[in-house]
Coordinates of N, CA, C and O and ligand atoms in Angstrom, one line a residue:
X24 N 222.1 28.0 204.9 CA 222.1 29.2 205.7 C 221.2 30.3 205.1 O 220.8 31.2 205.9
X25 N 220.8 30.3 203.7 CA 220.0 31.4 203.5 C 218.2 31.3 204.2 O 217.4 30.4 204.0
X26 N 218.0 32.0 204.6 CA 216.7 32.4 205.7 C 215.3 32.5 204.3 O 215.3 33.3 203.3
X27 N 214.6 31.6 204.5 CA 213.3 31.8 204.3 C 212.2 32.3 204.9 O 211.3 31.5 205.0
X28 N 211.9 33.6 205.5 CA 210.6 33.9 206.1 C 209.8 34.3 204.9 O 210.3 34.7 203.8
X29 N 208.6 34.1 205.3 CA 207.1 34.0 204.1 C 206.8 35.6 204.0 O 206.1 35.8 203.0
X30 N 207.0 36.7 204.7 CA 206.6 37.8 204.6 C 207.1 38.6 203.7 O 208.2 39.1 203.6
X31 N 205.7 38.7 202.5 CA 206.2 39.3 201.4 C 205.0 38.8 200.8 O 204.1 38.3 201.3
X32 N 205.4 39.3 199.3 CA 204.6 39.2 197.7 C 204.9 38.2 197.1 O 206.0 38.0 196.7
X33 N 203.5 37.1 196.9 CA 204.3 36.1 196.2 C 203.0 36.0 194.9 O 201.9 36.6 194.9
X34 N 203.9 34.8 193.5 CA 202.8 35.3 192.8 C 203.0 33.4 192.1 O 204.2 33.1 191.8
X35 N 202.3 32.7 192.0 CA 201.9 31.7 191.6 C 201.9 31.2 190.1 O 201.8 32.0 189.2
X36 N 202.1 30.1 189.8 CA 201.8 29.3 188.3 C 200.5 30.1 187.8 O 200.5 30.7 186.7
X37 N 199.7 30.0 188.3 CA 198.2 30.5 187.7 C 198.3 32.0 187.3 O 197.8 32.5 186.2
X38 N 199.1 32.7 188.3 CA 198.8 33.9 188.1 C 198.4 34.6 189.2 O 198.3 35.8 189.2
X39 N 198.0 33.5 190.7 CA 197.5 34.0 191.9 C 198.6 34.9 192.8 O 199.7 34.7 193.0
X40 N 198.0 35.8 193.1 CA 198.5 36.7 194.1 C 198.3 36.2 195.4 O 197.2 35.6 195.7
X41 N 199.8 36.4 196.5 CA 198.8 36.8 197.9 C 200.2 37.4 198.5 O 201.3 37.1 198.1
X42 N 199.8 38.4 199.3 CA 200.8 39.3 200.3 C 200.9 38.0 201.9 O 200.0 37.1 202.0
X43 N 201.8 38.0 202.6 CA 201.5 37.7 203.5 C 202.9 38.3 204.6 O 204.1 38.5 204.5
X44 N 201.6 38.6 205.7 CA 202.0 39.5 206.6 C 203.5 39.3 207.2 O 204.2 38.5 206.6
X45 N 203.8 39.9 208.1 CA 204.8 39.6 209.2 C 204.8 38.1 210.2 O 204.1 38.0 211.2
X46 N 205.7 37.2 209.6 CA 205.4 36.0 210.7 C 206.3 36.9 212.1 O 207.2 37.7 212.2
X47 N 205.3 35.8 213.2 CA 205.5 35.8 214.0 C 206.4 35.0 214.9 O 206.3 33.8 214.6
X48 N 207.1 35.2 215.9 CA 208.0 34.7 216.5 C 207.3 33.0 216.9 O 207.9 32.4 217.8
X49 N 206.2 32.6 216.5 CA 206.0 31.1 216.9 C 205.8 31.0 215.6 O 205.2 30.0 215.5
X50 N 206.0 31.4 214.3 CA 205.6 31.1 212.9 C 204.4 31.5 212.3 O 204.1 31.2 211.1
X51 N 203.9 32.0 212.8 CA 202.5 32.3 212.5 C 202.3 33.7 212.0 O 203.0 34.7 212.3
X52 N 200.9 33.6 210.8 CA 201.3 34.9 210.1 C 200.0 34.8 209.0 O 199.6 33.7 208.5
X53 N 199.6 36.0 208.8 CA 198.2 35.9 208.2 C 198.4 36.5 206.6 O 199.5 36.4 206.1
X54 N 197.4 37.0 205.8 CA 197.7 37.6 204.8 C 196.0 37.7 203.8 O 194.8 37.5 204.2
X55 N 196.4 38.0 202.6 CA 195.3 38.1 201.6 C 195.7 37.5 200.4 O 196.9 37.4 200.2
X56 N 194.9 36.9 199.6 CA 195.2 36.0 198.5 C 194.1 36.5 197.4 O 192.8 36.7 197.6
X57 N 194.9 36.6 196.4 CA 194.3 36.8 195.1 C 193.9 35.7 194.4 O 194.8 34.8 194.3
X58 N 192.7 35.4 193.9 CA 192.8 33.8 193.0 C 192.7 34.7 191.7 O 192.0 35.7 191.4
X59 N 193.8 33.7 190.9 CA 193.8 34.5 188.9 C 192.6 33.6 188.6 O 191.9 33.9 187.6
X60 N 192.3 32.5 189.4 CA 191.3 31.6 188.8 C 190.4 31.3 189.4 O 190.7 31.2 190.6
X61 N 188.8 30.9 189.1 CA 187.9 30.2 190.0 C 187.2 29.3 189.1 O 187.4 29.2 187.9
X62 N 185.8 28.4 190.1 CA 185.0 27.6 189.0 C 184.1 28.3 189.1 O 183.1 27.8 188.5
X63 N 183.9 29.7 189.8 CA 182.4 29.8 189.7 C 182.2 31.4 189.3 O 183.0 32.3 189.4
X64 N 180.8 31.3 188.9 CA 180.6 32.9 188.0 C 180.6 34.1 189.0 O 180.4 35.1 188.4
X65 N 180.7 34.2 190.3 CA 181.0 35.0 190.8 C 182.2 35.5 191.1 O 183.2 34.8 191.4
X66 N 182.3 37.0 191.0 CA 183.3 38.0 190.9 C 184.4 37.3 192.2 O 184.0 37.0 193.3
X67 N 185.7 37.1 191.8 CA 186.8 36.5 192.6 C 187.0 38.0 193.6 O 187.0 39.1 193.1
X68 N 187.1 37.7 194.7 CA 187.5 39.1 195.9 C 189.1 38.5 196.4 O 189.7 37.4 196.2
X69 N 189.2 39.4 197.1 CA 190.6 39.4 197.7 C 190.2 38.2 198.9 O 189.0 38.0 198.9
X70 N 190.9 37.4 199.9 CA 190.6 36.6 200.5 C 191.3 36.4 201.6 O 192.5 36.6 201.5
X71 N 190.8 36.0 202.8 CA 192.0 36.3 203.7 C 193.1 35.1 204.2 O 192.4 34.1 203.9
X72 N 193.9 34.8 204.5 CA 194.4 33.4 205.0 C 195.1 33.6 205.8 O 195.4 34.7 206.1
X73 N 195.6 32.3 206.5 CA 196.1 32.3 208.2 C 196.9 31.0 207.9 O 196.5 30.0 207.3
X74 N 198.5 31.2 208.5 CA 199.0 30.0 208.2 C 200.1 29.9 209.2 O 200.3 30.6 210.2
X75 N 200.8 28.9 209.0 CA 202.4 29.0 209.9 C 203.6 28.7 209.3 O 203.4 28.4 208.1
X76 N 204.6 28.6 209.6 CA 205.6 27.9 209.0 C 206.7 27.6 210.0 O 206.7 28.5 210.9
X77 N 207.5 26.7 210.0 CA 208.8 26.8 211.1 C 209.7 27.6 211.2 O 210.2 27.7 210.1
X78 N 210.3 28.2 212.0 CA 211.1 29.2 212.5 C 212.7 28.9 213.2 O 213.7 29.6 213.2
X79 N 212.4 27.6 213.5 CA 213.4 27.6 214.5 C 214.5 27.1 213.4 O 215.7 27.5 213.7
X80 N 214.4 26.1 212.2 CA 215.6 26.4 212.0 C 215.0 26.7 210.0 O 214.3 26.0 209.2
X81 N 215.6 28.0 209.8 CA 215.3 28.6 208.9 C 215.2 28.0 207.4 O 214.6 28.5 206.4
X82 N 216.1 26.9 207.5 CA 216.5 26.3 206.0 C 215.6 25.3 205.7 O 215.2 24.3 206.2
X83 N 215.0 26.1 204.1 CA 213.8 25.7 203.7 C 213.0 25.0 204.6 O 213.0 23.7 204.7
X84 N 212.2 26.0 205.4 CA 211.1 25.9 206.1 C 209.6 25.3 205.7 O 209.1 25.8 204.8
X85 N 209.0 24.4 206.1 CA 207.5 24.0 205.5 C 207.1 24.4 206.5 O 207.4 24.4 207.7
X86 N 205.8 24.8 205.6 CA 204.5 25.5 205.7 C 203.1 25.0 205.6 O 202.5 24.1 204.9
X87 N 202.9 25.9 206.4 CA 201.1 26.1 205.6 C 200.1 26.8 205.4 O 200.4 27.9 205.8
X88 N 199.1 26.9 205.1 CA 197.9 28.1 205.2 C 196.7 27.9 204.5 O 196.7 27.4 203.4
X89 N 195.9 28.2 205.1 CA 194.6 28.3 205.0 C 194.0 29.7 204.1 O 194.3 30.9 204.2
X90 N 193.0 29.1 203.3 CA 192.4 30.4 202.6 C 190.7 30.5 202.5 O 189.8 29.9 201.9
X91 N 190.7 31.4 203.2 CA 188.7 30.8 203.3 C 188.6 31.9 202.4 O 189.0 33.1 202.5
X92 N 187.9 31.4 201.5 CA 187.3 32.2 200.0 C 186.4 32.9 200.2 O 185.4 32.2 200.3
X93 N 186.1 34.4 200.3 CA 185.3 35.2 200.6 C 184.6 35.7 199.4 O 184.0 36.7 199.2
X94 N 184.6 35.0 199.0 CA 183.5 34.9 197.3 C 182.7 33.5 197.2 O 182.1 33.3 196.1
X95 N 182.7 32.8 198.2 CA 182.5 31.3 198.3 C 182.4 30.6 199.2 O 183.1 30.9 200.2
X96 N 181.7 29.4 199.2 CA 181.5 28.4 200.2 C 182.7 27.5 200.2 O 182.5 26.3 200.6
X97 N 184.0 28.1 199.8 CA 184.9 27.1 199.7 C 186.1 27.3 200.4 O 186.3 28.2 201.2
X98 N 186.9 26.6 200.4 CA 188.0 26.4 201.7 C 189.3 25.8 200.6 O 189.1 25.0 199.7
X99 N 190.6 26.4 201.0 CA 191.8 25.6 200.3 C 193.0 25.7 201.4 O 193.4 26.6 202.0
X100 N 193.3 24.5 201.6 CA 194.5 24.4 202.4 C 195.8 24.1 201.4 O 195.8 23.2 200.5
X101 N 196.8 24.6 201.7 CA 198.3 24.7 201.0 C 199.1 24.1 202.1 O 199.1 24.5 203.2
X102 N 199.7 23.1 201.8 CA 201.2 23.0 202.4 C 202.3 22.7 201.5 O 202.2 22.0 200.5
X103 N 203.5 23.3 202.0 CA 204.6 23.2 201.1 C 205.8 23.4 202.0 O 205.8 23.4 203.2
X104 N 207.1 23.8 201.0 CA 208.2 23.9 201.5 C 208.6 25.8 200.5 O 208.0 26.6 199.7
X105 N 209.9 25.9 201.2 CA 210.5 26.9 200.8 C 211.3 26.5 200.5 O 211.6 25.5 201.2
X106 N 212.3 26.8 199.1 CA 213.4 26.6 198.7 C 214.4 27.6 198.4 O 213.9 28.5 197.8
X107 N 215.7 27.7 198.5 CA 216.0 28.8 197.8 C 217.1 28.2 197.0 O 217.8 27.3 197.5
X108 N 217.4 29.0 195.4 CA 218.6 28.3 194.9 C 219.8 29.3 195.2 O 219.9 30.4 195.7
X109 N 221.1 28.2 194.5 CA 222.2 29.2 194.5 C 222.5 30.7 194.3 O 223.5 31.4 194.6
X110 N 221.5 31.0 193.7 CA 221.3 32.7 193.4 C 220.2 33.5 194.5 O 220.0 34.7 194.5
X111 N 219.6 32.7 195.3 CA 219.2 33.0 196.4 C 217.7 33.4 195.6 O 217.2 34.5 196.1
X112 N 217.2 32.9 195.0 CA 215.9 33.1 194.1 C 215.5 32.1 195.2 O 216.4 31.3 195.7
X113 N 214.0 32.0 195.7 CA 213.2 31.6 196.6 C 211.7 31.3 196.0 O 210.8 32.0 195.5
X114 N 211.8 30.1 196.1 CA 210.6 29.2 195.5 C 209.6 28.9 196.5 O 210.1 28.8 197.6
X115 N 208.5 28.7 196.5 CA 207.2 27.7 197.5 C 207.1 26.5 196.3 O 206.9 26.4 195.1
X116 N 207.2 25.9 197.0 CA 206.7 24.3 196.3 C 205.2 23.6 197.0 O 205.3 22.9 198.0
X117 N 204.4 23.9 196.5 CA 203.3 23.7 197.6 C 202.1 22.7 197.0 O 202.1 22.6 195.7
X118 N 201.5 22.1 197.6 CA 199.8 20.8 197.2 C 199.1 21.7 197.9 O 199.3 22.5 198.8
X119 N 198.0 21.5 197.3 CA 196.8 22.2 198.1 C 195.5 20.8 197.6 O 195.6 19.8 197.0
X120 N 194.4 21.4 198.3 CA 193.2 20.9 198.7 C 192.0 21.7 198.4 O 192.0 22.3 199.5
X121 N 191.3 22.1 197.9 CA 190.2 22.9 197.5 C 188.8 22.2 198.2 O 188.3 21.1 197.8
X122 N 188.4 23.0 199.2 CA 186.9 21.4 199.8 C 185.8 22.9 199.1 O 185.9 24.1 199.4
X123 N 185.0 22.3 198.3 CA 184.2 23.0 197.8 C 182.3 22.9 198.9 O 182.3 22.4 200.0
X124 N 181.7 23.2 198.6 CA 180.4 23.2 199.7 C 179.5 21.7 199.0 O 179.1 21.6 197.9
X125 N 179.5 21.0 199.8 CA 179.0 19.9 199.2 C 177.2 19.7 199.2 O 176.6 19.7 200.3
X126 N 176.5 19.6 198.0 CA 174.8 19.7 198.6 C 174.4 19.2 199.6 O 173.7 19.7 200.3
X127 N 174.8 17.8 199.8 CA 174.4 16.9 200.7 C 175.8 16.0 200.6 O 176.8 16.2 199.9
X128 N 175.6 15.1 201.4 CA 176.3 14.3 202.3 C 176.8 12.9 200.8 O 177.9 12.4 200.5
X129 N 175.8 12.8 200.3 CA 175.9 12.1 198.6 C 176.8 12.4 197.5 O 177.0 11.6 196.5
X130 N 177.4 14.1 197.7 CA 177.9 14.6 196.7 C 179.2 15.3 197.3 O 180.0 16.0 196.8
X131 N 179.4 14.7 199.0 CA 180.6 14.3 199.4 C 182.0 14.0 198.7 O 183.1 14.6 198.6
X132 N 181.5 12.9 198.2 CA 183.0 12.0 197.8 C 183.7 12.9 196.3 O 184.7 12.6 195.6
X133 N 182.8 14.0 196.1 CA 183.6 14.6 194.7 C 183.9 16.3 195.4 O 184.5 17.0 194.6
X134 N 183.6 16.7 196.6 CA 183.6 18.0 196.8 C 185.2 18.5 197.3 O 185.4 19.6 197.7
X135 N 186.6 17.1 197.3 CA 187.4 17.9 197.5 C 188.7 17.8 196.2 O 188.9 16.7 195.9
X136 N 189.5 18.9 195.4 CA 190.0 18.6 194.5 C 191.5 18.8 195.3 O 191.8 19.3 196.4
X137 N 192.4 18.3 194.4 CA 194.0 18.7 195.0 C 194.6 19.2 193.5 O 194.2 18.9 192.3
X138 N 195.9 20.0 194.0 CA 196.9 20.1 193.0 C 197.7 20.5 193.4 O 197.7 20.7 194.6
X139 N 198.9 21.0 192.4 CA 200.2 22.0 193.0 C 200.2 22.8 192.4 O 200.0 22.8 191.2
X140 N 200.5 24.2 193.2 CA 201.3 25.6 192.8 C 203.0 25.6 193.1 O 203.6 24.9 194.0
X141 N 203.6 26.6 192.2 CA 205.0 27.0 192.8 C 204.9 28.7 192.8 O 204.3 29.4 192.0
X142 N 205.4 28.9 193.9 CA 205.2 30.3 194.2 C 206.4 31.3 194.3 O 207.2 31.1 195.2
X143 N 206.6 32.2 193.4 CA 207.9 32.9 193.3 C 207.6 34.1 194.0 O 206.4 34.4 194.2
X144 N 208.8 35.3 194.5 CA 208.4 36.3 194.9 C 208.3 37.0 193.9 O 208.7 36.7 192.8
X145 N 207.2 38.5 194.2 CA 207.6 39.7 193.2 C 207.9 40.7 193.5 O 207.5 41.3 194.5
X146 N 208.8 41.1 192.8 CA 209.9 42.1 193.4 C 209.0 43.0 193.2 O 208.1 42.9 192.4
X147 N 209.4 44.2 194.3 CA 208.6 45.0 194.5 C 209.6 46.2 194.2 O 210.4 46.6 195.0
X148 N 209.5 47.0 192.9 CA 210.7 47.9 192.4 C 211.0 48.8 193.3 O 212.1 48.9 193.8
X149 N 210.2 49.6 193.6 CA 210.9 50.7 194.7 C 211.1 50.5 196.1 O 211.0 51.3 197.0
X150 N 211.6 49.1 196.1 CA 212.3 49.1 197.7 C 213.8 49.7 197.8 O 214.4 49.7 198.9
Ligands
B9P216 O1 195.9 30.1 193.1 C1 195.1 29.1 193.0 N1 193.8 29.2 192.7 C2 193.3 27.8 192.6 C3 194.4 26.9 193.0 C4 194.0 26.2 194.3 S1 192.8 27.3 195.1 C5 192.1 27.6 193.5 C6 191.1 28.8 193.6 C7 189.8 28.4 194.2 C8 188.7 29.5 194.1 C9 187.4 29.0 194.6 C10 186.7 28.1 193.5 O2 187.2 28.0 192.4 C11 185.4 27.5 193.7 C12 184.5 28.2 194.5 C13 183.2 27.7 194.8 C14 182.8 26.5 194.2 C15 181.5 26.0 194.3 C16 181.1 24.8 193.7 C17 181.9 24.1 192.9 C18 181.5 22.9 192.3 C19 182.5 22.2 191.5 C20 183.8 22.6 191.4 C21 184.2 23.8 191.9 C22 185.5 24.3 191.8 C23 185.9 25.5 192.3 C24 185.0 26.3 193.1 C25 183.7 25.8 193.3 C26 183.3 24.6 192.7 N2 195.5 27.9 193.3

């Protein structure tokens, strides 16, 4: 019975930030994403992403979302679930996909990497 909606401050294993907005009554809901990490020497920017999650029946909901890297030719897709435990602490358990810009069509077969994050909220003190 406890309700997972995604709108809020979440902050990752790495260290990554992202806010994400107000879902919408079809699940849908955009936001900004911090990376704590990158591979490449240019300056990490804030980034935008677009994702959804299920609505209709609230208990631990899976998701997803998209992050097009505005520092980069690169693209990450996340999907996961929501969890919450008996203290009502709320977890993302998520795999992602990283497709990096490949030179040519040759250097394909190595341009996509995978892994997992878990994503906790951060409380935001002066609510
Ligand atoms: O919070 C989280 N942060 C990390 C994980 C999954 S997404 C990831 C951050 C990715 C930032 C872009 C990047 O690193 C990046 C950008 C451009 C690249 C160009 C060329 C590359 C060639 C080889 C390997 C790369 C690895 C990451 C790359 C890029 C390359 N969770």
């Amino acid at each position: 019975e406890r309700k997972c909606i995604l709108t809020g401050d979440w902050q990752n294993d790495l260290g990554s930030n992202m806010t994400i907005s107000a879902v919408n009554g079809a699940g849908q809901f955009s936001g900004l994403y911090l990376t704590a990490v990158s591979a490449t020497e240019k300056p990490i920017l804030v980034s935008p992403l677009n994702g959804s999650q299920h609505v209709d029946n609230l208990e631990h909901p899976t998701f997803g979302f998209t992050v097009k890297w505005s520092f980069s030719d690169s693209t990450t897709v996340f999907v996961g679930q929501c969890f919450t435990d008996d203290h009502g602490k709320e977890t993302l358990q998520t795999m992602w996909l990283l497709r990096v810009k490949a030179k040519s069509m040759d250097d394909n077969w190595k341009a996509t990497t995978v892994g997992t994050n878990v994503f906790t909220r951060i409380k935001v003190q002066n609510m």
